[in-house]
Amino acid sequence: MPKVALFQLCGGKHALPLAGVDRILPLPPVFPLPLLPEPFAGVFIHQGRPIPVLAPDSLGGAAVSQPAAPPAYVIVCTTEFGPVGLPADRMPRIVEQGAGHRVAAEHLGGAIDIFQFQGERYPFWRPETLIA
Amino acid sequence: MPRDSLLAVFQTRRLAVFALPRDAYVTASSPKVLIFRLGGIGFAIPIDLVEEVCAEGEVCAGREGRELAYRGVRIPRLDFGGQLGLPAGGIGAEGAWLILRGTEAPAALQVERIEGVFSQALLEYHPVPAILTLAGPLPYRQLALWREQPLVLCDVAALGEGL
């Protein structure tokens, strides 16, 4: 049964297919670099490699509020262009996709649909849509 | 000015063209790099490209800030930080000037702090992640990992293009 990672970022709730996630770890220091395109905030170093990380406000279309603390975790997703980190306010919750259900949605700025779980609605992202 | 050519960044009608020698690149024959900070970001440059390191009081800024008096000669001041979109105003007591060797004339670069000169064997080189260049090339091609932090490797090849 495929699994889904439910996470919060800047107070907004989101979902990712766990199949597209390489690892989840506490967010290391993020280093800015010159002239980075949106939506990237910089890179962090993991196992001797620089990995780009998205800015906390990169998931447009979701409810965004100012977080009380910076993101504590990073979800490293696999894309055809290499790994990319997506920050998360706290450790994501992992659930079976069958425990909720996906419905089509519009105007979510890139999310393909909604994952409904226990009465909550999570924009459901694919890793490649994060950088589109 | 096009982002894909740092040489274009440094060219002005009033200043001599500054171009770094094409063969000046970090290879096994360039054993040391100078690491400095500008805009809070770390940079590494082959030490062979650095003619001199001067303290703040050892060079005199020109009236318009675009040139410096260096050993009795006016040399251009590179606005490296400005063209890379780095925050200005970070030069403090640890500031210094790098006099960079060029094919025609030296040029001066003001930095926030010099971390030191290190063997390049202490650095691990990585290409800039491809995902960061999907929207267009960046004016630097490599990162160097040093003490678990990334440094922007001053891209000599990019500087040499456009001549």
PDB file of C-alpha atoms in Angstrom:
ATOM      1  CA  MET A   1       0.000   0.000   0.000  1.00  0.00           C
ATOM      2  CA  PRO A   2       1.572   3.295  -1.030  1.00  0.00           C
ATOM      3  CA  LYS A   3       2.218   5.737   1.731  1.00  0.00           C
ATOM      4  CA  VAL A   4       1.842   9.479   1.989  1.00  0.00           C
ATOM      5  CA  ALA A   5       3.876  11.985   3.993  1.00  0.00           C
ATOM      6  CA  LEU A   6       1.719  14.660   5.600  1.00  0.00           C
ATOM      7  CA  PHE A   7       3.663  17.736   6.607  1.00  0.00           C
ATOM      8  CA  GLN A   8       3.227  21.338   7.621  1.00  0.00           C
ATOM      9  CA  LEU A   9       5.144  24.270   6.246  1.00  0.00           C
ATOM     10  CA  CYS A  10       4.601  27.811   7.481  1.00  0.00           C
ATOM     11  CA  GLY A  11       1.374  26.549   8.981  1.00  0.00           C
ATOM     12  CA  GLY A  12       0.027  25.182   5.694  1.00  0.00           C
ATOM     13  CA  LYS A  13      -0.713  21.470   5.408  1.00  0.00           C
ATOM     14  CA  HIS A  14       0.603  19.441   2.493  1.00  0.00           C
ATOM     15  CA  ALA A  15       1.043  15.874   1.301  1.00  0.00           C
ATOM     16  CA  LEU A  16       3.706  14.088  -0.725  1.00  0.00           C
ATOM     17  CA  PRO A  17       3.812  10.524  -2.022  1.00  0.00           C
ATOM     18  CA  LEU A  18       6.395   8.745   0.075  1.00  0.00           C
ATOM     19  CA  ALA A  19       7.652   6.963  -3.057  1.00  0.00           C
ATOM     20  CA  GLY A  20       9.127  10.269  -4.217  1.00  0.00           C
ATOM     21  CA  VAL A  21      10.877  10.913  -0.909  1.00  0.00           C
ATOM     22  CA  ASP A  22      14.483   9.838  -0.561  1.00  0.00           C
ATOM     23  CA  ARG A  23      14.872  10.696   3.118  1.00  0.00           C
ATOM     24  CA  ILE A  24      13.597  12.921   5.891  1.00  0.00           C
ATOM     25  CA  LEU A  25      16.055  14.419   8.329  1.00  0.00           C
ATOM     26  CA  PRO A  26      16.480  17.310  10.729  1.00  0.00           C
ATOM     27  CA  LEU A  27      17.191  20.398   8.670  1.00  0.00           C
ATOM     28  CA  PRO A  28      20.914  21.177   8.615  1.00  0.00           C
ATOM     29  CA  PRO A  29      22.145  24.742   8.222  1.00  0.00           C
ATOM     30  CA  VAL A  30      21.027  26.255   4.937  1.00  0.00           C
ATOM     31  CA  PHE A  31      23.606  28.286   3.068  1.00  0.00           C
ATOM     32  CA  PRO A  32      22.406  30.959   0.647  1.00  0.00           C
ATOM     33  CA  LEU A  33      24.110  31.263  -2.717  1.00  0.00           C
ATOM     34  CA  PRO A  34      24.214  34.222  -5.102  1.00  0.00           C
ATOM     35  CA  LEU A  35      21.492  34.750  -7.679  1.00  0.00           C
ATOM     36  CA  LEU A  36      19.535  31.608  -6.929  1.00  0.00           C
ATOM     37  CA  PRO A  37      16.280  31.396  -8.865  1.00  0.00           C
ATOM     38  CA  GLU A  38      12.977  31.144  -7.072  1.00  0.00           C
ATOM     39  CA  PRO A  39      11.857  29.091  -5.224  1.00  0.00           C
ATOM     40  CA  PHE A  40      15.248  28.070  -3.847  1.00  0.00           C
ATOM     41  CA  ALA A  41      16.609  29.374  -0.552  1.00  0.00           C
ATOM     42  CA  GLY A  42      20.071  27.860  -0.707  1.00  0.00           C
ATOM     43  CA  VAL A  43      21.771  24.536  -0.196  1.00  0.00           C
ATOM     44  CA  PHE A  44      22.477  22.306   2.760  1.00  0.00           C
ATOM     45  CA  ILE A  45      25.232  19.770   3.017  1.00  0.00           C
ATOM     46  CA  HIS A  46      24.326  16.116   3.482  1.00  0.00           C
ATOM     47  CA  GLN A  47      26.828  13.277   3.259  1.00  0.00           C
ATOM     48  CA  GLY A  48      29.303  15.549   1.586  1.00  0.00           C
ATOM     49  CA  ARG A  49      26.956  16.827  -1.111  1.00  0.00           C
ATOM     50  CA  PRO A  50      25.261  20.187  -1.584  1.00  0.00           C
ATOM     51  CA  ILE A  51      21.511  19.694  -1.866  1.00  0.00           C
ATOM     52  CA  PRO A  52      19.242  22.576  -2.940  1.00  0.00           C
ATOM     53  CA  VAL A  53      16.448  23.451  -0.569  1.00  0.00           C
ATOM     54  CA  LEU A  54      13.242  25.239  -1.350  1.00  0.00           C
ATOM     55  CA  ALA A  55      12.244  28.378   0.466  1.00  0.00           C
ATOM     56  CA  PRO A  56       9.597  27.954   3.177  1.00  0.00           C
ATOM     57  CA  ASP A  57       7.141  30.096   1.212  1.00  0.00           C
ATOM     58  CA  SER A  58       7.595  28.093  -1.987  1.00  0.00           C
ATOM     59  CA  LEU A  59       4.319  26.168  -1.765  1.00  0.00           C
ATOM     60  CA  GLY A  60       2.039  28.907  -3.021  1.00  0.00           C
ATOM     61  CA  GLY A  61      -1.665  28.386  -2.906  1.00  0.00           C
ATOM     62  CA  ALA A  62      -1.758  26.955   0.594  1.00  0.00           C
ATOM     63  CA  ALA A  63      -2.603  28.811   3.738  1.00  0.00           C
ATOM     64  CA  VAL A  64       0.606  30.474   4.835  1.00  0.00           C
ATOM     65  CA  SER A  65       1.258  31.996   8.176  1.00  0.00           C
ATOM     66  CA  GLN A  66       4.409  33.197   9.848  1.00  0.00           C
ATOM     67  CA  PRO A  67       5.883  30.239  11.733  1.00  0.00           C
ATOM     68  CA  ALA A  68       6.912  30.623  15.338  1.00  0.00           C
ATOM     69  CA  ALA A  69      10.153  28.791  14.590  1.00  0.00           C
ATOM     70  CA  PRO A  70      12.133  27.994  11.451  1.00  0.00           C
ATOM     71  CA  PRO A  71      11.518  24.615   9.795  1.00  0.00           C
ATOM     72  CA  ALA A  72      12.938  21.761  11.812  1.00  0.00           C
ATOM     73  CA  TYR A  73      13.005  19.042   9.159  1.00  0.00           C
ATOM     74  CA  VAL A  74      13.729  18.686   5.501  1.00  0.00           C
ATOM     75  CA  ILE A  75      12.118  16.218   3.123  1.00  0.00           C
ATOM     76  CA  VAL A  76      14.614  15.258   0.433  1.00  0.00           C
ATOM     77  CA  CYS A  77      12.738  14.420  -2.744  1.00  0.00           C
ATOM     78  CA  THR A  78      14.070  12.741  -5.833  1.00  0.00           C
ATOM     79  CA  THR A  79      13.567  14.484  -9.154  1.00  0.00           C
ATOM     80  CA  GLU A  80      14.939  13.858 -12.619  1.00  0.00           C
ATOM     81  CA  PHE A  81      17.271  16.828 -12.040  1.00  0.00           C
ATOM     82  CA  GLY A  82      18.626  15.565  -8.766  1.00  0.00           C
ATOM     83  CA  PRO A  83      17.583  15.758  -5.134  1.00  0.00           C
ATOM     84  CA  VAL A  84      15.786  18.756  -3.705  1.00  0.00           C
ATOM     85  CA  GLY A  85      14.926  19.520  -0.118  1.00  0.00           C
ATOM     86  CA  LEU A  86      11.500  20.652   1.020  1.00  0.00           C
ATOM     87  CA  PRO A  87      11.452  22.128   4.522  1.00  0.00           C
ATOM     88  CA  ALA A  88       8.845  21.053   7.051  1.00  0.00           C
ATOM     89  CA  ASP A  89       7.871  22.681  10.313  1.00  0.00           C
ATOM     90  CA  ARG A  90       8.096  19.374  12.150  1.00  0.00           C
ATOM     91  CA  MET A  91       8.532  15.664  11.478  1.00  0.00           C
ATOM     92  CA  PRO A  92       5.993  14.643   8.844  1.00  0.00           C
ATOM     93  CA  ARG A  93       3.322  12.117   9.605  1.00  0.00           C
ATOM     94  CA  ILE A  94       3.395   8.992   7.469  1.00  0.00           C
ATOM     95  CA  VAL A  95       0.059   7.390   6.620  1.00  0.00           C
ATOM     96  CA  GLU A  96      -1.182   4.840   4.160  1.00  0.00           C
ATOM     97  CA  GLN A  97      -2.706   6.435   1.101  1.00  0.00           C
ATOM     98  CA  GLY A  98      -5.689   4.161   1.466  1.00  0.00           C
ATOM     99  CA  ALA A  99      -6.504   5.734   4.824  1.00  0.00           C
ATOM    100  CA  GLY A 100      -7.588   8.859   2.995  1.00  0.00           C
ATOM    101  CA  HIS A 101      -8.657   9.666  -0.503  1.00  0.00           C
ATOM    102  CA  ARG A 102      -7.559  11.963  -3.278  1.00  0.00           C
ATOM    103  CA  VAL A 103      -9.854  14.320  -5.090  1.00  0.00           C
ATOM    104  CA  ALA A 104      -9.204  16.546  -8.050  1.00  0.00           C
ATOM    105  CA  ALA A 105      -8.576  20.173  -7.261  1.00  0.00           C
ATOM    106  CA  GLU A 106      -7.936  23.399  -9.128  1.00  0.00           C
ATOM    107  CA  HIS A 107      -6.030  26.621  -8.537  1.00  0.00           C
ATOM    108  CA  LEU A 108      -3.541  25.101  -6.143  1.00  0.00           C
ATOM    109  CA  GLY A 109      -0.462  26.550  -7.832  1.00  0.00           C
ATOM    110  CA  GLY A 110       0.929  23.207  -8.946  1.00  0.00           C
ATOM    111  CA  ALA A 111      -0.436  20.602  -6.571  1.00  0.00           C
ATOM    112  CA  ILE A 112      -2.140  17.920  -8.567  1.00  0.00           C
ATOM    113  CA  ASP A 113      -5.046  17.269  -6.270  1.00  0.00           C
ATOM    114  CA  ILE A 114      -6.158  17.136  -2.672  1.00  0.00           C
ATOM    115  CA  PHE A 115      -5.558  14.340  -0.208  1.00  0.00           C
ATOM    116  CA  GLN A 116      -8.337  14.191   2.324  1.00  0.00           C
ATOM    117  CA  PHE A 117      -7.452  12.541   5.594  1.00  0.00           C
ATOM    118  CA  GLN A 118      -9.353  12.592   8.869  1.00  0.00           C
ATOM    119  CA  GLY A 119     -11.335  15.630   7.855  1.00  0.00           C
ATOM    120  CA  GLU A 120      -8.291  17.632   6.761  1.00  0.00           C
ATOM    121  CA  ARG A 121      -7.451  18.673   3.194  1.00  0.00           C
ATOM    122  CA  TYR A 122      -3.828  18.428   2.103  1.00  0.00           C
ATOM    123  CA  PRO A 123      -2.647  19.691  -1.310  1.00  0.00           C
ATOM    124  CA  PHE A 124      -1.008  16.621  -2.811  1.00  0.00           C
ATOM    125  CA  TRP A 125       2.322  17.421  -4.471  1.00  0.00           C
ATOM    126  CA  ARG A 126       4.573  15.478  -6.766  1.00  0.00           C
ATOM    127  CA  PRO A 127       8.297  16.288  -6.388  1.00  0.00           C
ATOM    128  CA  GLU A 128       8.588  17.523  -9.980  1.00  0.00           C
ATOM    129  CA  THR A 129       5.756  19.986  -9.467  1.00  0.00           C
ATOM    130  CA  LEU A 130       7.656  21.551  -6.582  1.00  0.00           C
ATOM    131  CA  ILE A 131      10.234  22.958  -8.965  1.00  0.00           C
ATOM    132  CA  ALA A 132       7.972  23.598 -11.956  1.00  0.00           C
TER     133      ALA A 132
ATOM    134  CA  MET B   1      23.965  42.832 -18.195  1.00  0.00           C
ATOM    135  CA  PRO B   2      23.868  39.135 -19.088  1.00  0.00           C
ATOM    136  CA  ARG B   3      24.282  36.895 -16.122  1.00  0.00           C
ATOM    137  CA  ASP B   4      26.175  34.274 -18.060  1.00  0.00           C
ATOM    138  CA  SER B   5      29.266  36.363 -18.467  1.00  0.00           C
ATOM    139  CA  LEU B   6      30.966  37.813 -15.459  1.00  0.00           C
ATOM    140  CA  LEU B   7      33.365  39.555 -17.828  1.00  0.00           C
ATOM    141  CA  ALA B   8      30.461  41.658 -19.076  1.00  0.00           C
ATOM    142  CA  VAL B   9      29.697  42.415 -15.454  1.00  0.00           C
ATOM    143  CA  PHE B  10      33.134  43.859 -14.953  1.00  0.00           C
ATOM    144  CA  GLN B  11      33.337  45.829 -18.172  1.00  0.00           C
ATOM    145  CA  THR B  12      32.531  49.524 -18.207  1.00  0.00           C
ATOM    146  CA  ARG B  13      33.365  52.204 -20.670  1.00  0.00           C
ATOM    147  CA  ARG B  14      35.466  54.030 -18.131  1.00  0.00           C
ATOM    148  CA  LEU B  15      37.526  51.175 -16.808  1.00  0.00           C
ATOM    149  CA  ALA B  16      40.101  48.944 -18.376  1.00  0.00           C
ATOM    150  CA  VAL B  17      38.817  45.552 -19.383  1.00  0.00           C
ATOM    151  CA  PHE B  18      39.636  43.095 -16.669  1.00  0.00           C
ATOM    152  CA  ALA B  19      40.050  39.543 -17.740  1.00  0.00           C
ATOM    153  CA  LEU B  20      41.547  36.669 -15.849  1.00  0.00           C
ATOM    154  CA  PRO B  21      44.076  34.482 -17.640  1.00  0.00           C
ATOM    155  CA  ARG B  22      42.331  31.579 -19.324  1.00  0.00           C
ATOM    156  CA  ASP B  23      44.703  29.018 -17.896  1.00  0.00           C
ATOM    157  CA  ALA B  24      44.312  30.234 -14.341  1.00  0.00           C
ATOM    158  CA  TYR B  25      41.982  27.581 -12.986  1.00  0.00           C
ATOM    159  CA  VAL B  26      41.930  25.419  -9.952  1.00  0.00           C
ATOM    160  CA  THR B  27      43.786  22.322 -11.045  1.00  0.00           C
ATOM    161  CA  ALA B  28      46.355  20.130  -9.467  1.00  0.00           C
ATOM    162  CA  SER B  29      48.930  22.774 -10.410  1.00  0.00           C
ATOM    163  CA  SER B  30      47.123  25.407  -8.311  1.00  0.00           C
ATOM    164  CA  PRO B  31      47.621  23.939  -4.905  1.00  0.00           C
ATOM    165  CA  LYS B  32      46.196  26.715  -2.755  1.00  0.00           C
ATOM    166  CA  VAL B  33      43.085  28.821  -2.639  1.00  0.00           C
ATOM    167  CA  LEU B  34      42.230  31.987  -0.791  1.00  0.00           C
ATOM    168  CA  ILE B  35      38.890  31.900   0.939  1.00  0.00           C
ATOM    169  CA  PHE B  36      37.012  35.101   1.613  1.00  0.00           C
ATOM    170  CA  ARG B  37      33.528  36.232   2.535  1.00  0.00           C
ATOM    171  CA  LEU B  38      31.351  38.793   0.837  1.00  0.00           C
ATOM    172  CA  GLY B  39      27.678  39.362   1.542  1.00  0.00           C
ATOM    173  CA  GLY B  40      27.905  36.591   4.097  1.00  0.00           C
ATOM    174  CA  ILE B  41      28.772  34.063   1.404  1.00  0.00           C
ATOM    175  CA  GLY B  42      32.049  32.222   1.189  1.00  0.00           C
ATOM    176  CA  PHE B  43      34.131  32.307  -1.969  1.00  0.00           C
ATOM    177  CA  ALA B  44      37.292  30.519  -3.013  1.00  0.00           C
ATOM    178  CA  ILE B  45      39.758  31.845  -5.556  1.00  0.00           C
ATOM    179  CA  PRO B  46      43.041  30.313  -6.710  1.00  0.00           C
ATOM    180  CA  ILE B  47      45.843  32.067  -4.868  1.00  0.00           C
ATOM    181  CA  ASP B  48      47.708  32.448  -8.158  1.00  0.00           C
ATOM    182  CA  LEU B  49      45.106  35.014  -9.180  1.00  0.00           C
ATOM    183  CA  VAL B  50      45.709  37.148  -6.119  1.00  0.00           C
ATOM    184  CA  GLU B  51      48.535  39.583  -6.584  1.00  0.00           C
ATOM    185  CA  GLU B  52      48.276  41.119  -3.153  1.00  0.00           C
ATOM    186  CA  VAL B  53      46.087  41.339  -0.091  1.00  0.00           C
ATOM    187  CA  CYS B  54      45.785  44.820   1.361  1.00  0.00           C
ATOM    188  CA  ALA B  55      44.269  46.120   4.534  1.00  0.00           C
ATOM    189  CA  GLU B  56      41.625  48.816   4.359  1.00  0.00           C
ATOM    190  CA  GLY B  57      44.026  51.669   4.924  1.00  0.00           C
ATOM    191  CA  GLU B  58      46.555  50.503   2.401  1.00  0.00           C
ATOM    192  CA  VAL B  59      44.481  51.479  -0.646  1.00  0.00           C
ATOM    193  CA  CYS B  60      42.709  54.720  -1.349  1.00  0.00           C
ATOM    194  CA  ALA B  61      39.227  54.735  -2.866  1.00  0.00           C
ATOM    195  CA  GLY B  62      38.668  57.050  -5.784  1.00  0.00           C
ATOM    196  CA  ARG B  63      36.269  59.944  -5.642  1.00  0.00           C
ATOM    197  CA  GLU B  64      33.511  57.957  -7.300  1.00  0.00           C
ATOM    198  CA  GLY B  65      34.455  54.665  -5.672  1.00  0.00           C
ATOM    199  CA  ARG B  66      35.108  52.974  -9.009  1.00  0.00           C
ATOM    200  CA  GLU B  67      38.859  53.165  -8.910  1.00  0.00           C
ATOM    201  CA  LEU B  68      41.579  52.791  -6.376  1.00  0.00           C
ATOM    202  CA  ALA B  69      45.028  54.205  -5.998  1.00  0.00           C
ATOM    203  CA  TYR B  70      47.296  51.196  -5.777  1.00  0.00           C
ATOM    204  CA  ARG B  71      51.055  51.670  -5.783  1.00  0.00           C
ATOM    205  CA  GLY B  72      50.638  55.010  -7.527  1.00  0.00           C
ATOM    206  CA  VAL B  73      48.383  53.627 -10.250  1.00  0.00           C
ATOM    207  CA  ARG B  74      44.630  53.874 -10.530  1.00  0.00           C
ATOM    208  CA  ILE B  75      43.095  50.435 -10.927  1.00  0.00           C
ATOM    209  CA  PRO B  76      39.440  49.484 -11.325  1.00  0.00           C
ATOM    210  CA  ARG B  77      37.366  48.427  -8.379  1.00  0.00           C
ATOM    211  CA  LEU B  78      35.247  45.384  -9.044  1.00  0.00           C
ATOM    212  CA  ASP B  79      31.626  45.540  -7.941  1.00  0.00           C
ATOM    213  CA  PHE B  80      31.558  41.798  -7.517  1.00  0.00           C
ATOM    214  CA  GLY B  81      29.067  41.854  -4.696  1.00  0.00           C
ATOM    215  CA  GLY B  82      26.708  44.230  -6.425  1.00  0.00           C
ATOM    216  CA  GLN B  83      26.552  42.219  -9.591  1.00  0.00           C
ATOM    217  CA  LEU B  84      25.918  39.030  -7.639  1.00  0.00           C
ATOM    218  CA  GLY B  85      23.035  40.660  -5.813  1.00  0.00           C
ATOM    219  CA  LEU B  86      24.749  40.410  -2.449  1.00  0.00           C
ATOM    220  CA  PRO B  87      23.688  42.662   0.410  1.00  0.00           C
ATOM    221  CA  ALA B  88      25.834  45.768   0.637  1.00  0.00           C
ATOM    222  CA  GLY B  89      27.301  47.452   3.644  1.00  0.00           C
ATOM    223  CA  GLY B  90      28.884  44.473   5.310  1.00  0.00           C
ATOM    224  CA  ILE B  91      32.465  45.716   5.209  1.00  0.00           C
ATOM    225  CA  GLY B  92      33.667  46.192   8.757  1.00  0.00           C
ATOM    226  CA  ALA B  93      36.882  46.086  10.694  1.00  0.00           C
ATOM    227  CA  GLU B  94      37.842  42.756   9.148  1.00  0.00           C
ATOM    228  CA  GLY B  95      37.476  44.121   5.623  1.00  0.00           C
ATOM    229  CA  ALA B  96      40.323  43.810   3.179  1.00  0.00           C
ATOM    230  CA  TRP B  97      41.183  44.340  -0.435  1.00  0.00           C
ATOM    231  CA  LEU B  98      42.223  41.657  -2.874  1.00  0.00           C
ATOM    232  CA  ILE B  99      44.335  42.921  -5.727  1.00  0.00           C
ATOM    233  CA  LEU B 100      43.551  40.454  -8.473  1.00  0.00           C
ATOM    234  CA  ARG B 101      45.915  39.737 -11.280  1.00  0.00           C
ATOM    235  CA  GLY B 102      44.485  40.416 -14.742  1.00  0.00           C
ATOM    236  CA  THR B 103      45.821  39.995 -18.252  1.00  0.00           C
ATOM    237  CA  GLU B 104      45.874  43.742 -18.870  1.00  0.00           C
ATOM    238  CA  ALA B 105      45.840  45.321 -15.464  1.00  0.00           C
ATOM    239  CA  PRO B 106      45.131  44.404 -11.871  1.00  0.00           C
ATOM    240  CA  ALA B 107      41.765  45.091 -10.291  1.00  0.00           C
ATOM    241  CA  ALA B 108      40.665  45.471  -6.702  1.00  0.00           C
ATOM    242  CA  LEU B 109      37.979  43.566  -4.867  1.00  0.00           C
ATOM    243  CA  GLN B 110      36.814  44.582  -1.416  1.00  0.00           C
ATOM    244  CA  VAL B 111      35.845  41.689   0.836  1.00  0.00           C
ATOM    245  CA  GLU B 112      34.274  41.423   4.267  1.00  0.00           C
ATOM    246  CA  ARG B 113      36.725  38.966   5.693  1.00  0.00           C
ATOM    247  CA  ILE B 114      39.527  36.727   4.609  1.00  0.00           C
ATOM    248  CA  GLU B 115      39.275  33.247   6.043  1.00  0.00           C
ATOM    249  CA  GLY B 116      42.786  32.358   4.987  1.00  0.00           C
ATOM    250  CA  VAL B 117      44.791  30.480   2.407  1.00  0.00           C
ATOM    251  CA  PHE B 118      44.357  26.760   2.322  1.00  0.00           C
ATOM    252  CA  SER B 119      45.491  23.797   0.355  1.00  0.00           C
ATOM    253  CA  GLN B 120      42.940  22.877  -2.235  1.00  0.00           C
ATOM    254  CA  ALA B 121      43.255  19.329  -0.974  1.00  0.00           C
ATOM    255  CA  LEU B 122      41.084  20.439   1.942  1.00  0.00           C
ATOM    256  CA  LEU B 123      38.241  21.288  -0.409  1.00  0.00           C
ATOM    257  CA  GLU B 124      35.826  18.984  -2.158  1.00  0.00           C
ATOM    258  CA  TYR B 125      34.606  20.254  -5.471  1.00  0.00           C
ATOM    259  CA  HIS B 126      31.086  19.739  -6.714  1.00  0.00           C
ATOM    260  CA  PRO B 127      29.285  21.132  -9.731  1.00  0.00           C
ATOM    261  CA  VAL B 128      26.460  23.507  -8.988  1.00  0.00           C
ATOM    262  CA  PRO B 129      23.390  21.237  -8.699  1.00  0.00           C
ATOM    263  CA  ALA B 130      21.704  21.055 -12.066  1.00  0.00           C
ATOM    264  CA  ILE B 131      18.324  21.780 -10.569  1.00  0.00           C
ATOM    265  CA  LEU B 132      19.534  25.292  -9.727  1.00  0.00           C
ATOM    266  CA  THR B 133      20.266  26.060 -13.370  1.00  0.00           C
ATOM    267  CA  LEU B 134      16.947  25.012 -14.902  1.00  0.00           C
ATOM    268  CA  ALA B 135      15.890  28.652 -15.169  1.00  0.00           C
ATOM    269  CA  GLY B 136      19.210  29.657 -16.691  1.00  0.00           C
ATOM    270  CA  PRO B 137      22.943  29.421 -16.011  1.00  0.00           C
ATOM    271  CA  LEU B 138      24.452  30.883 -12.896  1.00  0.00           C
ATOM    272  CA  PRO B 139      27.666  32.924 -13.150  1.00  0.00           C
ATOM    273  CA  TYR B 140      29.495  30.248 -11.191  1.00  0.00           C
ATOM    274  CA  ARG B 141      29.801  26.582 -12.035  1.00  0.00           C
ATOM    275  CA  GLN B 142      31.344  24.937  -9.027  1.00  0.00           C
ATOM    276  CA  LEU B 143      30.973  24.812  -5.301  1.00  0.00           C
ATOM    277  CA  ALA B 144      33.755  23.826  -2.981  1.00  0.00           C
ATOM    278  CA  LEU B 145      32.909  22.174   0.320  1.00  0.00           C
ATOM    279  CA  TRP B 146      35.127  23.400   3.131  1.00  0.00           C
ATOM    280  CA  ARG B 147      34.490  22.681   6.800  1.00  0.00           C
ATOM    281  CA  GLU B 148      31.010  21.409   5.886  1.00  0.00           C
ATOM    282  CA  GLN B 149      29.962  24.619   4.214  1.00  0.00           C
ATOM    283  CA  PRO B 150      29.783  25.515   0.541  1.00  0.00           C
ATOM    284  CA  LEU B 151      32.044  28.075  -1.057  1.00  0.00           C
ATOM    285  CA  VAL B 152      31.394  29.617  -4.429  1.00  0.00           C
ATOM    286  CA  LEU B 153      34.354  28.880  -6.611  1.00  0.00           C
ATOM    287  CA  CYS B 154      35.266  32.027  -8.513  1.00  0.00           C
ATOM    288  CA  ASP B 155      34.706  30.794 -12.031  1.00  0.00           C
ATOM    289  CA  VAL B 156      37.726  31.708 -14.064  1.00  0.00           C
ATOM    290  CA  ALA B 157      36.414  30.071 -17.220  1.00  0.00           C
ATOM    291  CA  ALA B 158      33.225  32.150 -17.103  1.00  0.00           C
ATOM    292  CA  LEU B 159      35.264  35.261 -16.525  1.00  0.00           C
ATOM    293  CA  GLY B 160      37.345  34.483 -19.587  1.00  0.00           C
ATOM    294  CA  GLU B 161      34.367  34.083 -21.910  1.00  0.00           C
ATOM    295  CA  GLY B 162      33.231  36.995 -23.944  1.00  0.00           C
ATOM    296  CA  LEU B 163      36.705  38.238 -24.813  1.00  0.00           C
TER     297      LEU B 163
END
